[in-house]
Short mmCIF file of C-alpha atoms in Angstrom, two decimals:
data_model
loop_
_atom_site.label_atom_id
_atom_site.label_comp_id
_atom_site.label_asym_id
_atom_site.label_seq_id
_atom_site.Cartn_x
_atom_site.Cartn_y
_atom_site.Cartn_z
CA MET A 1 -150.40 40.74 112.77
CA MET A 2 -153.31 38.40 111.82
CA THR A 3 -154.10 37.39 108.32
CA THR A 4 -157.45 35.80 107.01
CA ARG A 5 -159.28 35.27 103.87
CA SER A 6 -162.38 37.18 103.25
CA PRO A 7 -165.71 35.34 103.17
CA CYS A 8 -167.04 37.26 100.29
CA VAL A 9 -165.70 39.59 97.63
CA MET A 10 -167.27 42.68 95.82
CA LEU A 11 -166.10 42.73 92.20
CA THR A 12 -165.77 46.06 90.44
CA ALA A 13 -165.35 45.71 86.59
CA THR A 14 -165.75 47.89 83.30
CA LEU A 15 -167.57 46.72 80.29
CA THR A 16 -166.01 48.51 77.20
CA LYS A 17 -167.65 47.60 73.67
CA GLY A 18 -168.44 44.12 75.03
CA HIS A 19 -165.06 43.34 76.67
CA LEU A 20 -165.15 43.00 80.54
CA LYS A 21 -162.13 43.90 82.73
CA ILE A 22 -162.01 43.45 86.40
CA GLU A 23 -160.76 46.76 87.90
CA GLN A 24 -160.89 45.78 91.65
CA ALA A 25 -161.83 43.06 94.26
CA ARG A 26 -162.88 44.23 97.61
CA PRO A 27 -163.35 41.98 100.69
CA VAL A 28 -166.81 42.29 102.25
CA ALA A 29 -168.15 40.47 105.44
CA GLU A 30 -171.33 39.38 103.75
CA LEU A 31 -173.49 39.63 100.88
CA PHE A 32 -176.58 41.65 100.90
CA GLN A 33 -178.38 39.99 97.87
CA GLN A 34 -179.81 36.58 97.98
CA ARG A 35 -178.48 33.69 95.71
CA PRO A 36 -180.74 33.53 92.81
CA ALA A 37 -182.74 30.45 92.08
CA GLU A 38 -181.19 27.98 89.43
CA ASP A 39 -183.98 28.70 87.02
CA GLN A 40 -183.21 32.20 86.86
CA TRP A 41 -179.40 31.61 86.06
CA SER A 42 -179.80 31.79 82.11
CA ASN A 43 -179.61 35.51 81.84
CA ARG A 44 -177.02 36.17 84.25
CA ILE A 45 -173.18 36.41 84.32
CA MET A 46 -171.53 33.56 86.36
CA VAL A 47 -168.43 33.78 88.42
CA GLN A 48 -166.37 30.70 88.62
CA PHE A 49 -163.57 29.90 91.21
CA LEU A 50 -161.03 27.36 90.47
CA SER A 51 -158.67 25.24 92.98
CA PRO A 52 -154.79 24.69 92.54
CA LYS A 53 -155.84 21.63 90.54
CA GLN A 54 -158.13 23.88 88.37
CA GLU A 55 -161.28 22.09 89.78
CA ILE A 56 -164.33 24.18 89.86
CA LEU A 57 -165.10 24.93 93.57
CA LEU A 58 -167.95 27.28 93.12
CA ARG A 59 -170.11 28.79 90.33
CA TYR A 60 -172.27 31.73 91.40
CA PRO A 61 -174.59 33.78 89.25
CA ILE A 62 -174.63 37.58 89.58
CA GLU A 63 -176.70 40.41 87.93
CA PRO A 64 -174.20 43.07 87.93
CA GLN A 65 -175.46 46.48 88.94
CA VAL A 66 -174.49 49.37 86.62
CA LEU A 67 -172.99 52.30 88.59
CA CYS A 68 -172.21 54.76 86.02
CA GLY A 69 -171.33 55.10 82.33
CA ALA A 70 -168.90 57.16 80.27
CA ARG A 71 -169.32 58.45 76.80
CA SER A 72 -166.36 59.19 74.44
CA GLY A 73 -168.28 61.12 71.92
CA GLN A 74 -167.96 58.23 69.51
CA SER A 75 -170.89 56.15 70.91
CA PRO A 76 -174.48 56.99 69.79
CA PRO A 77 -176.25 59.63 71.75
CA GLY A 78 -177.91 58.32 74.93
CA GLU A 79 -175.43 55.27 75.09
CA ALA A 80 -172.28 54.72 77.04
CA ASP A 81 -169.17 53.06 75.53
CA ARG A 82 -168.02 52.24 79.15
CA LEU A 83 -169.92 51.07 81.88
CA TRP A 84 -168.90 50.22 85.46
CA VAL A 85 -170.39 47.34 86.91
CA VAL A 86 -170.47 45.70 90.48
CA GLY A 87 -171.33 42.50 91.98
CA GLY A 88 -170.88 40.47 95.00
CA VAL A 89 -169.90 36.48 95.44
CA PRO A 90 -168.99 34.36 98.10
CA LEU A 91 -165.19 33.37 98.29
CA PRO A 92 -164.11 29.81 98.76
CA THR A 93 -161.03 29.56 101.16
CA ASP A 94 -158.75 27.48 98.83
CA ALA A 95 -159.63 29.34 95.56
CA VAL A 96 -156.54 30.37 93.38
CA ARG A 97 -158.34 31.89 90.42
CA LEU A 98 -161.65 33.36 89.29
CA GLU A 99 -163.26 33.50 86.01
CA ILE A 100 -166.39 35.54 84.81
CA LEU A 101 -168.32 33.52 82.36
CA SER A 102 -170.89 34.60 79.75
CA ASP A 103 -172.70 32.27 77.77
CA GLY A 104 -170.40 29.54 79.24
CA LYS A 105 -167.33 31.32 77.89
CA SER A 106 -164.61 32.92 79.99
CA ILE A 107 -164.67 36.83 79.25
CA ALA A 108 -162.54 37.87 82.34
CA GLN A 109 -159.93 36.15 84.60
CA GLN A 110 -157.89 37.08 87.69
CA ASP A 111 -155.47 35.10 89.94
CA ILE A 112 -156.19 35.29 93.56
CA PRO A 113 -153.20 35.49 95.96
CA THR A 114 -152.59 32.34 98.05
CA VAL A 115 -151.09 34.53 100.82
CA GLY A 116 -152.01 37.74 102.46
CA PRO A 117 -150.17 40.94 102.96
CA GLU A 118 -147.45 41.35 105.36
CA LEU A 119 -148.03 44.32 107.59
CA LYS A 120 -146.06 46.07 110.13
CA PHE A 121 -147.76 48.75 112.52
CA ASP A 122 -145.98 49.82 115.52
CA TRP A 123 -147.01 53.51 115.78
CA PRO A 124 -146.68 54.90 119.42
CA PHE A 125 -150.39 55.70 119.91
CA GLU A 126 -149.96 55.79 123.71
CA GLN A 127 -147.15 58.54 123.35
CA ALA A 128 -149.15 60.75 121.11
CA ASN A 129 -150.83 64.02 121.95
CA GLN A 130 -154.33 62.87 122.03
CA ASN A 131 -155.85 66.35 121.51
CA GLY A 132 -154.38 67.25 118.19
CA PRO A 133 -153.43 66.12 114.62
CA ALA A 134 -151.16 63.25 113.90
CA THR A 135 -149.52 61.63 110.94
CA VAL A 136 -150.02 57.73 111.43
CA LYS A 137 -147.53 55.58 109.49
CA TRP A 138 -147.17 51.69 108.78
CA SER A 139 -145.27 49.67 106.54
CA ALA A 140 -147.08 46.92 104.18
CA SER A 141 -145.97 44.51 101.22
CA HIS A 142 -147.12 41.48 99.43
CA PRO A 143 -144.99 38.41 99.08
CA GLN A 144 -146.69 37.77 95.47
CA GLY A 145 -146.59 41.42 94.35
CA ALA A 146 -150.28 41.95 94.81
CA ALA A 147 -151.36 45.59 94.99
CA LEU A 148 -152.67 46.73 98.38
CA GLN A 149 -155.40 48.93 99.78
CA HIS A 150 -155.26 50.25 103.35
CA SER A 151 -157.56 51.53 105.74
CA LEU A 152 -156.87 53.07 109.28
CA CYS A 153 -159.32 52.13 112.06
CA VAL A 154 -160.35 52.66 115.68
CA VAL A 155 -160.55 49.41 117.40
CA HIS A 156 -162.85 49.34 120.24
CA GLU A 157 -162.57 47.44 123.40
CA ASP A 158 -165.51 45.18 122.15
CA GLY A 159 -163.64 44.15 119.16
CA ARG A 160 -165.30 46.52 116.67
CA TRP A 161 -163.03 47.87 113.87
CA GLN A 162 -164.22 51.44 112.91
CA PRO A 163 -162.79 52.84 109.66
CA VAL A 164 -161.62 56.40 110.15
CA ALA A 165 -159.46 56.88 106.96
CA PHE A 166 -159.22 55.02 103.68
CA THR A 167 -155.59 55.54 102.08
CA GLY A 168 -155.73 53.39 98.97
CA GLY A 169 -152.16 52.36 98.46
CA GLU A 170 -150.54 54.95 100.78
CA THR A 171 -149.24 53.82 104.02
CA ASP A 172 -149.81 56.91 106.09
CA ALA A 173 -152.91 58.93 107.24
CA GLU A 174 -153.39 62.34 108.58
CA ILE A 175 -156.19 62.30 111.63
CA ASP A 176 -157.29 64.49 114.31
CA LEU A 177 -156.79 62.42 117.59
CA SER A 178 -159.13 64.67 119.35
CA ALA A 179 -162.15 63.53 117.23
CA LEU A 180 -161.51 59.80 118.02
CA PRO A 181 -164.03 58.38 120.35
CA GLY A 182 -163.46 57.96 124.11
CA GLY A 183 -163.08 54.72 126.32
CA LYS A 184 -160.40 52.10 125.87
CA ILE A 185 -159.49 52.23 122.08
CA ALA A 186 -156.53 51.05 119.70
CA LEU A 187 -155.52 52.22 116.29
CA GLY A 188 -155.51 49.39 113.73
CA VAL A 189 -154.53 49.13 110.11
CA GLU A 190 -156.14 46.89 107.77
CA SER A 191 -154.36 45.97 104.49
CA THR A 192 -155.93 43.87 101.86
CA ASP A 193 -155.09 42.39 98.21
CA GLY A 194 -158.82 42.44 97.63
CA PHE A 195 -159.10 38.51 98.82
CA ASN A 196 -156.95 38.23 102.00
CA ILE A 197 -156.85 40.68 104.81
CA ALA A 198 -153.98 41.61 107.18
CA ARG A 199 -154.71 43.30 110.47
CA ALA A 200 -152.28 44.94 113.02
CA GLN A 201 -153.02 47.25 115.85
CA THR A 202 -151.32 49.49 118.60
CA ARG A 203 -151.48 49.20 122.13
CA ALA A 204 -154.84 50.47 123.64
CA VAL A 205 -155.16 53.85 125.17
CA GLU A 206 -157.79 54.98 127.83
CA ARG A 207 -159.41 57.98 126.63
CA LYS A 208 -161.95 60.34 128.37
CA LEU A 209 -165.68 59.34 127.13
CA ARG A 210 -167.00 61.82 124.87
CA ASN A 211 -170.34 63.61 125.75
CA CYS A 212 -173.61 62.38 124.17
CA THR A 213 -174.22 64.04 120.82
CA PRO A 214 -177.87 65.37 120.46
CA LEU A 215 -179.56 65.22 117.13
CA ILE A 216 -182.60 67.32 116.42
CA LEU A 217 -184.84 65.81 113.76
CA SER A 218 -187.66 68.45 114.06
CA PRO A 219 -188.03 71.60 113.93
CA GLY A 220 -185.43 72.26 110.88
CA PRO A 221 -183.18 75.39 111.10
CA ASP A 222 -184.87 78.65 110.67
CA GLU A 223 -188.19 76.77 110.10
CA LYS A 224 -191.16 79.18 110.31
CA PHE A 225 -194.48 78.64 112.34
CA LEU A 226 -197.51 80.57 113.12
CA GLU A 227 -198.25 81.74 116.74
CA GLY A 228 -200.67 79.19 118.26
CA GLU A 229 -199.54 76.39 115.72
CA GLU A 230 -198.38 73.14 117.06
CA ILE A 231 -194.66 72.62 116.84
CA VAL A 232 -193.37 69.08 117.18
CA LEU A 233 -189.84 68.67 118.98
CA GLU A 234 -188.31 65.40 117.93
CA GLY A 235 -184.77 64.14 118.59
CA PHE A 236 -182.41 61.76 120.27
CA GLY A 237 -178.88 61.34 121.48
CA SER A 238 -175.94 59.34 120.37
CA TYR A 239 -172.88 57.98 122.05
CA ASP A 240 -169.88 58.00 119.80
CA GLU A 241 -168.02 55.09 121.53
CA ASN A 242 -170.66 52.44 120.64
CA GLY A 243 -173.34 54.13 118.48
CA GLN A 244 -175.71 53.63 121.35
CA ARG A 245 -178.99 55.72 121.01
CA GLU A 246 -180.17 57.75 123.79
CA ASP A 247 -183.91 58.09 124.00
CA GLU A 248 -184.41 58.68 127.89
CA TRP A 249 -182.27 61.35 129.18
CA LEU A 250 -183.46 64.17 126.87
CA SER A 251 -184.68 67.60 127.67
CA TRP A 252 -186.06 70.59 125.64
CA SER A 253 -185.91 74.21 126.31
CA SER A 254 -186.37 77.53 124.69
CA ASP A 255 -184.28 80.62 125.26
CA ARG A 256 -187.39 82.63 125.50
CA THR A 257 -189.92 80.46 127.36
CA GLY A 258 -187.60 78.07 129.33
CA ALA A 259 -188.16 74.37 129.88
CA HIS A 260 -190.42 72.44 127.62
CA GLY A 261 -190.36 68.89 129.13
CA TYR A 262 -188.38 65.69 128.48
CA LEU A 263 -190.49 63.67 125.78
CA SER A 264 -189.62 63.10 122.24
CA PRO A 265 -191.44 63.71 120.13
CA LYS A 266 -193.28 66.53 121.98
CA ALA A 267 -195.96 68.99 120.84
CA VAL A 268 -195.58 72.73 122.02
CA ARG A 269 -196.99 76.15 121.15
CA LEU A 270 -194.68 79.21 121.34
CA PRO A 271 -195.29 82.92 121.22
CA ALA A 272 -194.49 85.02 118.23
CA GLY A 273 -190.86 85.88 117.87
CA THR A 274 -187.28 84.17 117.34
CA HIS A 275 -186.74 81.25 119.57
CA VAL A 276 -183.69 79.21 120.01
CA ILE A 277 -184.84 75.55 120.87
CA SER A 278 -182.19 73.46 122.63
CA LEU A 279 -182.12 69.45 123.13
CA LYS A 280 -179.95 68.24 126.01
CA ALA A 281 -179.21 64.60 125.51
CA GLY A 282 -177.11 62.08 127.91
CA ARG A 283 -176.75 60.47 131.08
CA PRO A 284 -175.37 62.74 134.04
CA GLY A 285 -171.97 63.70 133.49
CA ARG A 286 -172.08 63.19 129.80
CA GLU A 287 -174.71 65.57 128.72
CA GLY A 288 -174.37 67.20 125.21
CA GLN A 289 -176.58 70.10 123.96
CA SER A 290 -177.52 71.16 120.55
CA PRO A 291 -179.57 74.27 119.56
CA VAL A 292 -181.79 75.00 116.44
CA ARG A 293 -183.46 78.54 115.59
CA ILE A 294 -186.84 78.83 114.61
CA VAL A 295 -189.29 81.84 113.85
CA VAL A 296 -192.79 82.00 115.18
CA GLY A 297 -194.79 84.56 113.18
CA GLN A 298 -197.81 86.50 114.34
CA ALA A 299 -201.07 84.89 113.49
CA ALA A 300 -202.88 86.17 110.40
CA THR A 301 -206.05 87.22 112.48
CA ASP A 302 -203.76 89.13 114.80
CA VAL A 303 -202.03 91.04 112.09
CA LEU A 304 -205.35 92.01 110.44
CA ALA A 305 -206.62 93.25 113.75
CA ALA A 306 -203.67 95.24 114.30
CA ALA A 307 -204.02 96.87 110.84
CA LYS A 308 -207.68 98.20 111.39
CA PRO A 309 -208.07 101.80 111.64
CA ALA A 310 -208.77 103.20 115.08
CA GLY A 311 -212.53 103.34 115.82
CA SER A 312 -213.39 101.20 112.77
CA GLY A 313 -216.08 98.58 113.47
CA LYS A 314 -215.01 96.50 110.41
#
């Protein structure tokens, strides 16, 4: 098991009739918004972190983003009496308390656990049936009684942790092992108290690599065209193990007119009728194929010509 403190934290709170309550803290690897300039701090809420000696370690301004509102029926029409807000801040490694300030006054506080979760995960991944459903279990607790949130992940050989199930406070998850990516992978559990993260993983298992997954961007399912109209074929492939995009090993075909080349995007013209267009993507031995059905109608001029009475010159 390995325990670390998150570099940043995302705070979710509710604002009810002017009172702010911190509902959840969630660890995040980085912040996506830039730190506001100091001359823009006056209209923002401040988050303040304190040390064990109650010294200020960091003050960080945030502009909470309103997620949604709830109206009880007692508030004026068009106004919510409860707002859900969220904002992200850096997290000092030795902080033990955070406070949210408005106009210099503390309006919400939360203690920060000084230790992380204790996690045990020894589920026998290597002994499980790799082609069916499974209930994966682990155990976790917190020395300071903090509430925990858990996620079950696939741990790739390159060190990436890919979440496959978020369980809240539950310490088990139902997953389909056949849907997991191939290659050398392990299962891992990440437990957090919102500020500290504990990780543990199983032994790695070597699994058969999955075929490339073709993704057709154009044409769309049951899209309609006229005969002679230019139809754009566009798509790519994706490998589940690393998310790598495949743009070279591609080939297009129609169930009626055969092969249509290897480029993407590619323009073709097809005769009238229903066609099943297929995109094959992937290196040799890992090809995957995906179909899409389209309808090519007879051109309007041909329809009019066919409707003319026999012998008519008009």
